[in-house]
Amino acid sequence: KIVNDVNILTKRNSYVILSGIKKSQQAKVITKWNKFNFIPLKIFSYGNWVTLILIKN
């Protein structure tokens, strides 16, 4: 999956922007990325859509 590839290609303190996420999937996406040490830095929502800015710890 993409999270594994991004994890390999990024270093600590790297930022990742995920957009086009349905609000109903937000928690699931955050949980998945947390397992690879990416934590939410900022969350933007517009209607039923969410953009996540994550930072790698």
Coordinates of C-alpha atoms in Angstrom, one line a residue:
K1 CA 0.0 0.0 0.0
I2 CA 1.0 3.6 -0.4
V3 CA 1.6 4.2 3.3
N4 CA 4.4 1.6 3.2
D5 CA 6.0 3.2 0.1
V6 CA 5.8 6.7 1.6
N7 CA 7.2 5.4 4.9
I8 CA 10.3 4.0 3.1
L9 CA 10.8 7.2 1.0
T10 CA 10.5 9.7 3.9
K11 CA 12.7 10.7 6.8
R12 CA 11.8 11.9 10.2
N13 CA 10.0 15.3 10.3
S14 CA 8.8 14.9 6.7
Y15 CA 5.3 16.1 5.8
V16 CA 2.7 14.2 3.9
I17 CA -0.5 15.8 2.6
L18 CA -3.5 13.4 2.0
S19 CA -6.5 14.9 0.3
G20 CA -9.8 13.6 -1.1
I21 CA -10.5 11.6 2.1
K22 CA -14.1 11.2 2.9
K23 CA -15.0 12.4 6.4
S24 CA -16.3 8.9 7.3
Q25 CA -12.9 7.4 6.5
Q26 CA -10.8 10.0 8.5
A27 CA -10.3 8.0 11.7
K28 CA -9.4 4.8 9.7
V29 CA -6.8 6.7 7.6
I30 CA -5.3 8.4 10.7
T31 CA -5.1 5.1 12.5
K32 CA -3.4 3.4 9.6
W33 CA -0.8 6.2 9.1
N34 CA -0.2 6.3 12.9
K35 CA 1.2 2.8 12.7
F36 CA 3.9 4.1 10.5
N37 CA 4.7 7.0 12.9
F38 CA 2.8 9.7 10.9
I39 CA 0.7 11.9 13.2
P40 CA -1.8 14.6 12.2
L41 CA -0.5 18.1 12.2
K42 CA -3.5 19.8 10.7
I43 CA -6.9 18.7 9.5
F44 CA -9.0 20.7 7.1
S45 CA -12.6 19.8 6.3
Y46 CA -15.0 21.0 3.6
G47 CA -18.4 19.4 3.5
N48 CA -17.9 15.6 3.5
W49 CA -14.2 15.9 2.5
V50 CA -11.0 16.1 4.6
T51 CA -7.4 17.0 3.9
L52 CA -4.8 15.7 6.4
I53 CA -1.4 17.1 6.9
L54 CA 0.8 14.5 8.6
I55 CA 4.3 14.7 10.0
K56 CA 6.5 11.7 10.4
N57 CA 8.0 11.2 13.9

